[in-house]
mmCIF file of C-alpha atoms in Angstrom:
data_model
loop_
_atom_site.group_PDB
_atom_site.id
_atom_site.type_symbol
_atom_site.label_atom_id
_atom_site.label_comp_id
_atom_site.label_asym_id
_atom_site.label_seq_id
_atom_site.Cartn_x
_atom_site.Cartn_y
_atom_site.Cartn_z
ATOM 1 C CA MET A 286 -18.193 -9.920 -24.693
ATOM 2 C CA ILE A 287 -19.468 -6.742 -23.017
ATOM 3 C CA GLY A 288 -22.166 -7.410 -20.439
ATOM 4 C CA LEU A 289 -20.935 -10.759 -19.143
ATOM 5 C CA GLY A 290 -20.129 -9.202 -15.782
ATOM 6 C CA THR A 291 -23.711 -8.041 -15.302
ATOM 7 C CA LEU A 292 -25.078 -11.416 -16.424
ATOM 8 C CA ALA A 293 -22.828 -13.129 -13.867
ATOM 9 C CA ASN A 294 -24.019 -10.703 -11.205
ATOM 10 C CA VAL A 295 -27.675 -11.394 -12.013
ATOM 11 C CA GLY A 296 -27.056 -15.136 -11.876
ATOM 12 C CA ALA A 297 -25.229 -14.860 -8.547
ATOM 13 C CA VAL A 298 -28.117 -12.952 -6.956
ATOM 14 C CA ILE A 299 -30.656 -15.505 -8.187
ATOM 15 C CA VAL A 300 -28.627 -18.518 -7.066
ATOM 16 C CA GLY A 301 -27.656 -16.942 -3.742
ATOM 17 C CA GLY A 302 -31.217 -15.850 -3.028
ATOM 18 C CA ALA A 303 -32.511 -19.316 -3.855
ATOM 19 C CA LEU A 304 -29.963 -21.023 -1.623
ATOM 20 C CA GLY A 305 -30.607 -18.643 1.252
ATOM 21 C CA SER A 306 -34.394 -18.761 1.106
ATOM 22 C CA LEU A 307 -34.975 -22.359 0.069
ATOM 23 C CA VAL A 308 -31.950 -24.385 1.204
ATOM 24 C CA ILE A 309 -29.937 -22.691 3.957
ATOM 25 C CA PRO A 310 -31.966 -21.612 6.994
ATOM 26 C CA GLN A 311 -29.403 -19.133 8.315
ATOM 27 C CA VAL A 312 -25.725 -18.386 7.790
ATOM 28 C CA PRO A 313 -23.627 -18.302 10.994
ATOM 29 C CA GLU A 314 -22.145 -14.916 11.839
ATOM 30 C CA ALA A 315 -18.589 -16.291 11.986
ATOM 31 C CA VAL A 316 -18.916 -17.723 8.470
ATOM 32 C CA ARG A 317 -20.342 -14.454 7.145
ATOM 33 C CA LYS A 318 -17.584 -12.348 8.654
ATOM 34 C CA GLY A 319 -14.757 -14.628 7.566
ATOM 35 C CA THR A 320 -16.065 -14.911 4.021
ATOM 36 C CA MET A 321 -16.487 -11.158 3.647
ATOM 37 C CA GLN A 322 -12.943 -10.533 4.892
ATOM 38 C CA ALA A 323 -11.527 -13.048 2.428
ATOM 39 C CA LEU A 324 -13.447 -11.445 -0.412
ATOM 40 C CA GLY A 325 -12.289 -8.029 0.797
ATOM 41 C CA LEU A 326 -8.674 -9.095 0.228
ATOM 42 C CA ALA A 327 -9.529 -10.173 -3.308
ATOM 43 C CA VAL A 328 -11.272 -6.866 -4.024
ATOM 44 C CA VAL A 329 -8.240 -4.910 -2.791
ATOM 45 C CA LEU A 330 -6.026 -6.938 -5.151
ATOM 46 C CA ILE A 331 -8.298 -6.294 -8.135
ATOM 47 C CA GLY A 332 -8.435 -2.562 -7.404
ATOM 48 C CA LEU A 333 -4.677 -2.179 -6.967
ATOM 49 C CA LYS A 334 -4.004 -4.111 -10.171
ATOM 50 C CA MET A 335 -6.237 -1.684 -12.062
ATOM 51 C CA ALA A 336 -4.702 1.375 -10.392
ATOM 52 C CA TRP A 337 -1.183 0.179 -11.233
ATOM 53 C CA GLU A 338 -1.929 0.566 -14.972
ATOM 54 C CA THR A 339 -1.830 4.370 -14.709
ATOM 55 C CA GLU A 340 0.861 6.230 -16.607
ATOM 56 C CA ASN A 341 0.312 9.480 -14.734
ATOM 57 C CA MET A 342 -0.004 8.898 -11.000
ATOM 58 C CA LEU A 343 -0.196 12.628 -10.288
ATOM 59 C CA LEU A 344 -3.392 12.989 -12.328
ATOM 60 C CA VAL A 345 -4.971 10.082 -10.451
ATOM 61 C CA VAL A 346 -4.007 11.539 -7.066
ATOM 62 C CA VAL A 347 -5.307 14.990 -7.987
ATOM 63 C CA SER A 348 -8.510 13.521 -9.382
ATOM 64 C CA ILE A 349 -9.213 11.480 -6.260
ATOM 65 C CA ALA A 350 -8.515 14.499 -4.031
ATOM 66 C CA VAL A 351 -10.557 16.991 -6.060
ATOM 67 C CA GLY A 352 -13.324 14.475 -6.707
ATOM 68 C CA THR A 353 -13.600 13.645 -3.011
ATOM 69 C CA ALA A 354 -13.800 17.334 -2.130
ATOM 70 C CA ILE A 355 -16.638 17.723 -4.632
ATOM 71 C CA GLY A 356 -18.346 14.609 -3.303
ATOM 72 C CA GLU A 357 -18.124 15.840 0.274
ATOM 73 C CA LEU A 358 -19.521 19.256 -0.690
ATOM 74 C CA LEU A 359 -22.388 17.583 -2.564
ATOM 75 C CA ARG A 360 -22.813 15.042 0.266
ATOM 76 C CA ILE A 361 -23.205 12.215 -2.251
ATOM 77 C CA GLU A 362 -22.722 9.440 0.310
ATOM 78 C CA ASP A 363 -25.216 11.003 2.709
ATOM 79 C CA ARG A 364 -27.754 11.439 -0.087
ATOM 80 C CA LEU A 365 -27.376 7.807 -1.118
ATOM 81 C CA GLN A 366 -27.857 6.677 2.474
ATOM 82 C CA ASN A 367 -30.884 8.929 2.955
ATOM 83 C CA TRP A 368 -32.405 7.686 -0.285
ATOM 84 C CA ALA A 369 -31.925 4.111 0.853
ATOM 85 C CA LYS A 370 -33.515 4.823 4.220
ATOM 86 C CA ARG A 371 -36.530 6.464 2.574
ATOM 87 C CA LEU A 372 -37.050 3.446 0.357
ATOM 88 C CA GLU A 373 -36.758 1.152 3.369
ATOM 89 C CA ARG A 374 -39.665 3.079 4.928
ATOM 90 C CA TRP A 375 -41.695 2.817 1.739
ATOM 91 C CA PRO A 376 -45.125 1.303 2.565
ATOM 92 C CA LEU A 377 -44.456 -1.643 0.247
ATOM 93 C CA THR A 378 -41.762 -2.895 2.622
ATOM 94 C CA LEU A 379 -44.420 -3.298 5.326
ATOM 95 C CA ARG A 380 -46.569 -5.645 3.259
ATOM 96 C CA GLY A 381 -44.526 -8.783 3.699
ATOM 97 C CA SER A 382 -41.070 -10.259 3.707
ATOM 98 C CA PHE A 383 -41.061 -10.665 -0.087
ATOM 99 C CA ALA A 384 -41.267 -6.912 -0.730
ATOM 100 C CA LYS A 385 -38.876 -6.086 2.099
ATOM 101 C CA GLY A 386 -36.289 -8.553 0.816
ATOM 102 C CA PHE A 387 -36.637 -7.251 -2.731
ATOM 103 C CA VAL A 388 -36.263 -3.576 -1.770
ATOM 104 C CA GLN A 389 -33.411 -3.959 0.705
ATOM 105 C CA ALA A 390 -31.416 -6.351 -1.489
ATOM 106 C CA SER A 391 -31.885 -4.073 -4.508
ATOM 107 C CA LEU A 392 -30.532 -1.141 -2.519
ATOM 108 C CA LEU A 393 -27.529 -3.125 -1.352
ATOM 109 C CA PHE A 394 -26.619 -4.383 -4.813
ATOM 110 C CA CYS A 395 -27.284 -1.209 -6.847
ATOM 111 C CA THR A 396 -26.182 1.758 -4.723
ATOM 112 C CA GLY A 397 -22.540 0.811 -4.221
ATOM 113 C CA ALA A 398 -19.608 2.333 -6.093
ATOM 114 C CA MET A 399 -18.552 -1.136 -7.217
ATOM 115 C CA ALA A 400 -21.630 -1.351 -9.453
ATOM 116 C CA ILE A 401 -20.688 1.926 -11.148
ATOM 117 C CA THR A 402 -16.946 1.350 -11.507
ATOM 118 C CA GLY A 403 -17.498 -2.267 -12.551
ATOM 119 C CA ALA A 404 -20.022 -1.361 -15.234
ATOM 120 C CA LEU A 405 -17.764 1.404 -16.551
ATOM 121 C CA GLU A 406 -14.757 -0.903 -16.672
ATOM 122 C CA ASP A 407 -16.779 -3.528 -18.518
ATOM 123 C CA GLY A 408 -18.198 -1.016 -20.978
ATOM 124 C CA LEU A 409 -14.982 0.912 -21.625
ATOM 125 C CA ASN A 410 -12.411 -1.897 -21.593
ATOM 126 C CA GLY A 411 -14.464 -5.064 -21.924
ATOM 127 C CA ASN A 412 -13.034 -6.118 -18.552
ATOM 128 C CA PRO A 413 -15.700 -7.659 -16.281
ATOM 129 C CA SER A 414 -13.315 -8.570 -13.419
ATOM 130 C CA ILE A 415 -14.809 -6.023 -10.987
ATOM 131 C CA LEU A 416 -18.328 -7.228 -11.711
ATOM 132 C CA TYR A 417 -17.179 -10.839 -11.309
ATOM 133 C CA ALA A 418 -15.859 -9.961 -7.854
ATOM 134 C CA LYS A 419 -19.071 -8.084 -7.118
ATOM 135 C CA SER A 420 -21.011 -11.151 -8.237
ATOM 136 C CA ILE A 421 -19.308 -13.239 -5.565
ATOM 137 C CA LEU A 422 -19.955 -10.594 -2.916
ATOM 138 C CA ASP A 423 -23.591 -10.211 -3.950
ATOM 139 C CA GLY A 424 -24.032 -13.960 -4.129
ATOM 140 C CA VAL A 425 -22.833 -14.379 -0.543
ATOM 141 C CA ALA A 426 -24.971 -11.444 0.585
ATOM 142 C CA SER A 427 -27.979 -12.961 -1.225
ATOM 143 C CA VAL A 428 -27.584 -16.166 0.738
ATOM 144 C CA MET A 429 -27.602 -14.230 3.998
ATOM 145 C CA PHE A 430 -30.472 -11.939 2.982
ATOM 146 C CA GLY A 431 -32.468 -14.833 1.582
ATOM 147 C CA SER A 432 -32.099 -16.875 4.747
ATOM 148 C CA VAL A 433 -33.756 -14.058 6.687
ATOM 149 C CA MET A 434 -36.091 -12.326 4.181
ATOM 150 C CA GLY A 435 -37.098 -15.056 1.770
ATOM 151 C CA VAL A 436 -37.428 -15.356 -1.995
ATOM 152 C CA GLY A 437 -37.914 -11.621 -2.604
ATOM 153 C CA VAL A 438 -34.124 -11.331 -2.540
ATOM 154 C CA MET A 439 -33.896 -13.357 -5.759
ATOM 155 C CA PHE A 440 -35.947 -10.762 -7.640
ATOM 156 C CA ALA A 441 -33.391 -8.055 -6.822
ATOM 157 C CA ALA A 442 -31.597 -9.535 -9.835
ATOM 158 C CA ILE A 443 -34.007 -7.543 -12.050
ATOM 159 C CA PRO A 444 -32.934 -4.002 -11.004
ATOM 160 C CA VAL A 445 -29.312 -5.181 -10.887
ATOM 161 C CA GLY A 446 -29.511 -6.319 -14.499
ATOM 162 C CA VAL A 447 -31.262 -3.172 -15.710
ATOM 163 C CA TYR A 448 -29.111 -0.700 -13.753
ATOM 164 C CA GLN A 449 -25.689 -2.199 -14.455
ATOM 165 C CA GLY A 450 -26.656 -3.141 -17.988
ATOM 166 C CA LEU A 451 -27.581 0.435 -18.860
ATOM 167 C CA LEU A 452 -24.379 1.755 -17.289
ATOM 168 C CA THR A 453 -22.307 -0.747 -19.254
ATOM 169 C CA LEU A 454 -24.033 0.051 -22.542
ATOM 170 C CA GLY A 455 -23.705 3.792 -21.868
ATOM 171 C CA ALA A 456 -19.987 3.434 -21.184
ATOM 172 C CA ALA A 457 -19.524 1.387 -24.352
ATOM 173 C CA ALA A 458 -21.373 4.056 -26.344
ATOM 174 C CA ILE A 459 -19.119 6.908 -25.163
ATOM 175 C CA SER A 460 -15.902 4.901 -25.439
ATOM 176 C CA SER A 461 -15.579 6.011 -29.058
ATOM 177 C CA VAL A 462 -15.181 9.642 -27.984
ATOM 178 C CA LEU A 463 -12.623 8.850 -25.270
ATOM 179 C CA THR A 464 -8.923 8.500 -25.979
ATOM 180 C CA ASP A 465 -6.952 5.460 -24.864
ATOM 181 C CA ALA A 466 -5.232 7.628 -22.263
ATOM 182 C CA MET A 467 -8.551 8.804 -20.835
ATOM 183 C CA ILE A 468 -9.907 5.253 -20.611
ATOM 184 C CA ARG A 469 -6.689 4.034 -18.967
ATOM 185 C CA GLU A 470 -6.666 6.764 -16.331
ATOM 186 C CA ILE A 471 -10.421 6.432 -15.632
ATOM 187 C CA SER A 472 -9.834 2.720 -15.083
ATOM 188 C CA ALA A 473 -6.880 3.405 -12.760
ATOM 189 C CA THR A 474 -8.872 5.914 -10.708
ATOM 190 C CA GLY A 475 -11.784 3.509 -10.487
ATOM 191 C CA GLY A 476 -9.315 0.858 -9.344
ATOM 192 C CA LEU A 477 -8.347 2.959 -6.332
ATOM 193 C CA MET A 478 -12.033 3.240 -5.428
ATOM 194 C CA VAL A 479 -12.431 -0.522 -5.721
ATOM 195 C CA ALA A 480 -9.418 -1.019 -3.448
ATOM 196 C CA ALA A 481 -11.082 1.316 -0.941
ATOM 197 C CA ILE A 482 -14.198 -0.864 -1.052
ATOM 198 C CA GLY A 483 -12.030 -3.873 -0.252
ATOM 199 C CA LEU A 484 -10.458 -2.084 2.716
ATOM 200 C CA ASN A 485 -13.932 -1.260 4.010
ATOM 201 C CA LEU A 486 -14.934 -4.916 3.683
ATOM 202 C CA LEU A 487 -11.894 -5.854 5.745
ATOM 203 C CA GLY A 488 -12.973 -3.395 8.430
ATOM 204 C CA ALA A 489 -9.651 -1.571 8.104
ATOM 205 C CA THR A 490 -11.244 1.720 7.022
ATOM 206 C CA GLU A 491 -14.581 3.509 6.836
ATOM 207 C CA ILE A 492 -14.060 5.383 3.583
ATOM 208 C CA ARG A 493 -17.180 7.147 2.274
ATOM 209 C CA ILE A 494 -16.937 5.614 -1.185
ATOM 210 C CA GLY A 495 -19.850 7.505 -2.709
ATOM 211 C CA ASN A 496 -18.025 10.798 -2.208
ATOM 212 C CA LEU A 497 -15.099 9.545 -4.303
ATOM 213 C CA LEU A 498 -17.216 9.038 -7.432
ATOM 214 C CA PRO A 499 -16.812 12.594 -8.881
ATOM 215 C CA GLY A 500 -13.148 11.691 -9.252
ATOM 216 C CA LEU A 501 -14.096 9.634 -12.328
ATOM 217 C CA VAL A 502 -15.342 12.790 -14.041
ATOM 218 C CA VAL A 503 -12.339 14.822 -12.900
ATOM 219 C CA ILE A 504 -9.835 12.262 -14.223
ATOM 220 C CA ALA A 505 -11.650 12.124 -17.584
ATOM 221 C CA VAL A 506 -11.243 15.896 -17.948
ATOM 222 C CA LEU A 507 -7.627 16.000 -16.730
ATOM 223 C CA ALA A 508 -6.571 13.037 -18.837
ATOM 224 C CA GLY A 509 -8.196 14.618 -21.877
ATOM 225 C CA VAL A 510 -6.166 17.786 -21.333
ATOM 226 C CA PHE A 511 -2.824 16.545 -20.021
ATOM 227 C CA ALA A 512 -2.462 12.841 -20.841
#
């Protein structure tokens, strides 16, 4: 069923926020770091499994390279970071921990490439595995955020549900105009981006994931022409 990944993500944010704000006073740094590294390994595995499904590795490589060049020229990652910083300075965040927790958690859960690639994979292929992994990551992060910022973190589930839900429905709507080859290669390219997210979680790299996102458009065009 399309949309289960987003529903799981919403539930994870609510449960994690509740645990962090109402049950767990604060998560030790060692536990946080170890858990994130373990989840990073799982995310790398998920991404590589998706990428391995490609039937034209050259198109994926070219798409990632060209897409990254476009992303760097457009400074997508920098724009996302600047947008997040502006929202963090929004006057509402100064009116209490509830608003601050809501805004900062919403930014964390909605601005990452995993939300986009996961929603696309769910909408195009009915495969929610990326969003399931993201749900675990967001659930752990919600516990940590909630322990510091309070119950406002729980309400970040609302923008997560709306944002990822619309992306998933949009992807499902356009799937009828995409060929099987295009969907397969988009999924493979997205898988490489997910693997990059996992490497970043492990601390092995500092890849600017946002700048890779145009590669999804490039691979759709190339796969439509050559695949």
